[in-house]
Amino acid sequence: MTVYAEENTRTNQEYVTRGGIATMGTGSASITIEGQAGQTLVGKRFNVYKLFYAENARDGESINYTFNPLYEQALKNVTARALSKDGKQVDAADVTEYMVIDYIQTLNTNPVEGSQAEQELEGRYSLFRYFVEDLRDEIEALKLQPDVVTVNSVLSDNSIRLSGLDYGYYIIDEVSNVQGTHSASSLCMVDTANPTANIGIKSDYPSVTKKIQEDDPDSAITDKEGWNDIADYEIGQTVPYRYESNIPDMNGYDTYYYAWHDQMDEALTFQPQTVSIVIKGSTGSGSKEYTLQKSEFNVITDPDDSEDTFQVEIKDIKIIVDREFNQMDEKGENLYGQTVVLRYDAVLNDLAAKDTGRPGFENDVRLEFSNDADSDGEGSTGLTPWDTVVCFTYQLDVQKINNHDKTLADAKFRLYSDEDCSQEIYVKEGENGYIVINRDSAGGDDHEGGTRPAEAVEMTSSEDGTFIIYGLDGNTTYYLKETDAPDGYRSLLDPIILKVNATYTADRDQYIKGDGATNKTLQKLEATAHIQSFYDGISKQEDQSLTTDVENGSINLTVINEVGKKLPVTGTAAVVILILAGSCLMGSAVVLYRKRGKKEKK
């Protein structure tokens, strides 16, 4: 094989893939790099170092390597340091080509003869891996420039092919600028291209999905426990959240950083004491779930220099997984792919009263993870994209009038969650109305239990006959009870049955940030009222479809008290006149009698 000197020293050539192929010369060898399933290679960059030229015997029974002069000095320097042990000092100037090749062969734990023999991969904790990384660092220290391949496209199977190569022994090092992106660097990959080599990329990274739990039935929610991307709640109610992520292939890492970054709307209050983390997977003998101890993760409620509401970090999740899900092979590599589930609660607070209806209250998460196995878990991390969920709440606008449209002040009301009106939904006075106090905030469970809050009040219609209740749940039935009518009016004996129905998108697992402000998510708000009254000896029942405003989440309800009539009287107008006249005569007679009595005494 004839090799020209200028080709040996050619460096820093830039290539891009076109249709998944980067043509790097006119040679007949090629290297195929296969991506991880579901993780595209697009956007990645690879440094390509040809350390040795390779020459095959005629029938392939032998292979011989010779220095690529460009990297000769780096190979000698690293080999000299490796051979300098047990008090023996080896100088790089004394290291020959054969010494380098023979030393590298000593690192081969599965040696085979011939150019076409199948070569078993070295382990990711092998001495050979560390030698290659030392060599790569030495090449960078000597400022030797490699060829660079940028991946603009991939083949149909998510691989790329480096074609036109000379037969040789190559290091492929991923150098993607992965900081802040959802990707990870690979360990250095090494293979002999003669004529082809297939390399499975060793980079792997996790993903994260966030869910919110809806407590009201909805046929559009496929999860039987109600986990999806959209929900609605009362103010003061506990809002459950869940992250689900995966453990990537961590082989090659000494430690692995794993942390969630959460940003939530100010109308949500994080409950740090509720954080729990469970890892689920197989141990080889069956499935297992491991709940992390509080000492194995940190909850950071006021992160420095960050817009995050809070962070939950595991300094080294690898040591936990390796301990609890140990399936190590003879190379010291474990079997990964476990699932990590993090659960926590928040509370929908009083600020939600300022923004009922659209756009809702969003909550975002992204995962930070180690993404460079060469860094030994220190410093280099990547971030997944944000995943967002949303919740909503609603308001009831009540107008109190009589049947002649006169507004009525001082009508008293209470709100209940049950038909018997035994489970009151407490409210407190807010800036512009009344704010619901869900019993979760009163030591109970949603609509049951707990103690009556000191700030709980009875609702009263204002001078213009109105009042507003902020913080109602969707797809819920409420019972509004008039406890005291205005003076001169009869109270409604039966509670008004109010049904609130919010319609969301049919795909409740694909919420996109910002869609809460559009009709893509909260599509309709509907409400009905069943009102029963008793006047003039007649019981009347009425079902009303209430007007609503989906934009501000308001429901309009008018409550009417009929004007009372006087009780009946007997007789006619003439009788009344005679009675009045008789009364006057009797009065005069009494006066005369008293005067006459006085004269007789005298």
PDB file of N, CA and C in Angstrom, residues 51-52 67-84 89-101 103-104 131 134-135 138-139 142 144:
ATOM      1  N   LEU A  51      -4.728   6.437  14.197  1.00  0.00           N
ATOM      2  CA  LEU A  51      -3.475   6.230  14.929  1.00  0.00           C
ATOM      3  C   LEU A  51      -2.462   5.430  14.129  1.00  0.00           C
ATOM      4  N   PHE A  52      -2.952   4.372  13.474  1.00  0.00           N
ATOM      5  CA  PHE A  52      -2.082   3.468  12.722  1.00  0.00           C
ATOM      6  C   PHE A  52      -2.684   3.188  11.356  1.00  0.00           C
ATOM      7  N   PHE A  67       2.817   3.160  12.381  1.00  0.00           N
ATOM      8  CA  PHE A  67       2.485   4.492  12.865  1.00  0.00           C
ATOM      9  C   PHE A  67       1.881   5.377  11.779  1.00  0.00           C
ATOM     10  N   ASN A  68       0.875   6.169  12.130  1.00  0.00           N
ATOM     11  CA  ASN A  68       0.548   7.380  11.393  1.00  0.00           C
ATOM     12  C   ASN A  68       1.471   8.442  11.983  1.00  0.00           C
ATOM     13  N   PRO A  69       2.400   8.995  11.211  1.00  0.00           N
ATOM     14  CA  PRO A  69       3.400   9.916  11.770  1.00  0.00           C
ATOM     15  C   PRO A  69       2.793  11.063  12.566  1.00  0.00           C
ATOM     16  N   LEU A  70       1.560  11.470  12.236  1.00  0.00           N
ATOM     17  CA  LEU A  70       0.957  12.596  12.919  1.00  0.00           C
ATOM     18  C   LEU A  70       0.809  12.326  14.415  1.00  0.00           C
ATOM     19  N   TYR A  71       0.504  11.083  14.781  1.00  0.00           N
ATOM     20  CA  TYR A  71       0.229  10.765  16.183  1.00  0.00           C
ATOM     21  C   TYR A  71       1.331   9.919  16.818  1.00  0.00           C
ATOM     22  N   GLU A  72       2.446   9.784  16.128  1.00  0.00           N
ATOM     23  CA  GLU A  72       3.535   8.928  16.620  1.00  0.00           C
ATOM     24  C   GLU A  72       4.050   9.402  17.964  1.00  0.00           C
ATOM     25  N   GLN A  73       4.319  10.710  18.092  1.00  0.00           N
ATOM     26  CA  GLN A  73       4.882  11.215  19.335  1.00  0.00           C
ATOM     27  C   GLN A  73       3.922  11.046  20.505  1.00  0.00           C
ATOM     28  N   ALA A  74       2.653  11.288  20.261  1.00  0.00           N
ATOM     29  CA  ALA A  74       1.660  11.119  21.332  1.00  0.00           C
ATOM     30  C   ALA A  74       1.627   9.672  21.792  1.00  0.00           C
ATOM     31  N   LEU A  75       1.642   8.722  20.853  1.00  0.00           N
ATOM     32  CA  LEU A  75       1.634   7.299  21.199  1.00  0.00           C
ATOM     33  C   LEU A  75       2.868   6.930  22.016  1.00  0.00           C
ATOM     34  N   LYS A  76       4.015   7.459  21.638  1.00  0.00           N
ATOM     35  CA  LYS A  76       5.257   7.149  22.365  1.00  0.00           C
ATOM     36  C   LYS A  76       5.221   7.737  23.775  1.00  0.00           C
ATOM     37  N   ASN A  77       4.717   8.964  23.916  1.00  0.00           N
ATOM     38  CA  ASN A  77       4.689   9.604  25.233  1.00  0.00           C
ATOM     39  C   ASN A  77       3.812   8.828  26.213  1.00  0.00           C
ATOM     40  N   VAL A  78       2.611   8.447  25.759  1.00  0.00           N
ATOM     41  CA  VAL A  78       1.682   7.751  26.650  1.00  0.00           C
ATOM     42  C   VAL A  78       2.197   6.358  26.966  1.00  0.00           C
ATOM     43  N   THR A  79       2.766   5.671  25.974  1.00  0.00           N
ATOM     44  CA  THR A  79       3.297   4.328  26.213  1.00  0.00           C
ATOM     45  C   THR A  79       4.479   4.373  27.166  1.00  0.00           C
ATOM     46  N   ALA A  80       5.336   5.376  27.034  1.00  0.00           N
ATOM     47  CA  ALA A  80       6.489   5.507  27.933  1.00  0.00           C
ATOM     48  C   ALA A  80       6.026   5.665  29.370  1.00  0.00           C
ATOM     49  N   ARG A  81       5.008   6.464  29.586  1.00  0.00           N
ATOM     50  CA  ARG A  81       4.508   6.643  30.953  1.00  0.00           C
ATOM     51  C   ARG A  81       3.907   5.345  31.481  1.00  0.00           C
ATOM     52  N   ALA A  82       3.225   4.605  30.598  1.00  0.00           N
ATOM     53  CA  ALA A  82       2.616   3.350  31.029  1.00  0.00           C
ATOM     54  C   ALA A  82       3.665   2.305  31.381  1.00  0.00           C
ATOM     55  N   LEU A  83       4.788   2.319  30.665  1.00  0.00           N
ATOM     56  CA  LEU A  83       5.844   1.332  30.905  1.00  0.00           C
ATOM     57  C   LEU A  83       6.750   1.710  32.061  1.00  0.00           C
ATOM     58  N   SER A  84       6.660   2.963  32.497  1.00  0.00           N
ATOM     59  CA  SER A  84       7.492   3.431  33.602  1.00  0.00           C
ATOM     60  C   SER A  84       6.826   3.058  34.918  1.00  0.00           C
ATOM     61  N   GLN A  89      12.186   3.725  34.701  1.00  0.00           N
ATOM     62  CA  GLN A  89      11.810   4.902  33.954  1.00  0.00           C
ATOM     63  C   GLN A  89      12.078   4.673  32.473  1.00  0.00           C
ATOM     64  N   VAL A  90      11.052   4.810  31.654  1.00  0.00           N
ATOM     65  CA  VAL A  90      11.197   4.645  30.203  1.00  0.00           C
ATOM     66  C   VAL A  90      11.038   5.998  29.554  1.00  0.00           C
ATOM     67  N   ASP A  91      11.986   6.350  28.706  1.00  0.00           N
ATOM     68  CA  ASP A  91      11.950   7.632  28.011  1.00  0.00           C
ATOM     69  C   ASP A  91      11.225   7.464  26.682  1.00  0.00           C
ATOM     70  N   ALA A  92      10.424   8.457  26.322  1.00  0.00           N
ATOM     71  CA  ALA A  92       9.650   8.373  25.080  1.00  0.00           C
ATOM     72  C   ALA A  92      10.551   8.219  23.865  1.00  0.00           C
ATOM     73  N   ALA A  93      11.736   8.796  23.942  1.00  0.00           N
ATOM     74  CA  ALA A  93      12.644   8.694  22.797  1.00  0.00           C
ATOM     75  C   ALA A  93      13.094   7.263  22.562  1.00  0.00           C
ATOM     76  N   ASP A  94      13.003   6.424  23.574  1.00  0.00           N
ATOM     77  CA  ASP A  94      13.442   5.034  23.451  1.00  0.00           C
ATOM     78  C   ASP A  94      12.311   4.087  23.059  1.00  0.00           C
ATOM     79  N   VAL A  95      11.111   4.604  22.962  1.00  0.00           N
ATOM     80  CA  VAL A  95       9.959   3.770  22.644  1.00  0.00           C
ATOM     81  C   VAL A  95       9.870   3.590  21.128  1.00  0.00           C
ATOM     82  N   THR A  96       9.786   2.359  20.715  1.00  0.00           N
ATOM     83  CA  THR A  96       9.714   2.063  19.280  1.00  0.00           C
ATOM     84  C   THR A  96       8.268   1.762  18.868  1.00  0.00           C
ATOM     85  N   GLU A  97       8.082   1.653  17.571  1.00  0.00           N
ATOM     86  CA  GLU A  97       6.755   1.322  17.048  1.00  0.00           C
ATOM     87  C   GLU A  97       6.288  -0.023  17.585  1.00  0.00           C
ATOM     88  N   TYR A  98       7.197  -0.991  17.590  1.00  0.00           N
ATOM     89  CA  TYR A  98       6.822  -2.327  18.064  1.00  0.00           C
ATOM     90  C   TYR A  98       6.437  -2.301  19.549  1.00  0.00           C
ATOM     91  N   MET A  99       7.171  -1.478  20.330  1.00  0.00           N
ATOM     92  CA  MET A  99       6.877  -1.395  21.763  1.00  0.00           C
ATOM     93  C   MET A  99       5.463  -0.854  21.995  1.00  0.00           C
ATOM     94  N   VAL A 100       5.098   0.150  21.201  1.00  0.00           N
ATOM     95  CA  VAL A 100       3.760   0.725  21.349  1.00  0.00           C
ATOM     96  C   VAL A 100       2.686  -0.309  21.009  1.00  0.00           C
ATOM     97  N   ILE A 101       2.869  -0.963  19.863  1.00  0.00           N
ATOM     98  CA  ILE A 101       1.865  -1.932  19.421  1.00  0.00           C
ATOM     99  C   ILE A 101       1.788  -3.110  20.382  1.00  0.00           C
ATOM    100  N   TYR A 103       2.558  -3.107  23.560  1.00  0.00           N
ATOM    101  CA  TYR A 103       1.950  -2.709  24.829  1.00  0.00           C
ATOM    102  C   TYR A 103       0.431  -2.660  24.687  1.00  0.00           C
ATOM    103  N   ILE A 104      -0.050  -2.097  23.609  1.00  0.00           N
ATOM    104  CA  ILE A 104      -1.499  -2.035  23.413  1.00  0.00           C
ATOM    105  C   ILE A 104      -2.079  -3.446  23.356  1.00  0.00           C
ATOM    106  N   PHE A 131      -6.280   3.881  28.826  1.00  0.00           N
ATOM    107  CA  PHE A 131      -5.143   4.178  27.965  1.00  0.00           C
ATOM    108  C   PHE A 131      -5.578   5.061  26.792  1.00  0.00           C
ATOM    109  N   ASP A 134      -6.199   8.561  27.957  1.00  0.00           N
ATOM    110  CA  ASP A 134      -4.910   9.243  28.182  1.00  0.00           C
ATOM    111  C   ASP A 134      -4.289   9.663  26.856  1.00  0.00           C
ATOM    112  N   LEU A 135      -4.394   8.777  25.852  1.00  0.00           N
ATOM    113  CA  LEU A 135      -3.845   9.084  24.537  1.00  0.00           C
ATOM    114  C   LEU A 135      -4.584  10.269  23.910  1.00  0.00           C
ATOM    115  N   GLU A 138      -3.418  13.392  25.489  1.00  0.00           N
ATOM    116  CA  GLU A 138      -2.061  13.738  25.052  1.00  0.00           C
ATOM    117  C   GLU A 138      -2.090  14.361  23.655  1.00  0.00           C
ATOM    118  N   ILE A 139      -2.911  13.817  22.778  1.00  0.00           N
ATOM    119  CA  ILE A 139      -3.042  14.383  21.430  1.00  0.00           C
ATOM    120  C   ILE A 139      -3.527  15.826  21.511  1.00  0.00           C
ATOM    121  N   LEU A 142      -0.747  18.125  22.739  1.00  0.00           N
ATOM    122  CA  LEU A 142       0.235  18.423  21.683  1.00  0.00           C
ATOM    123  C   LEU A 142      -0.369  19.258  20.557  1.00  0.00           C
ATOM    124  N   LEU A 144      -2.535  18.524  18.303  1.00  0.00           N
ATOM    125  CA  LEU A 144      -2.651  17.819  17.023  1.00  0.00           C
ATOM    126  C   LEU A 144      -4.116  17.804  16.612  1.00  0.00           C
TER     127      LEU A 144
END
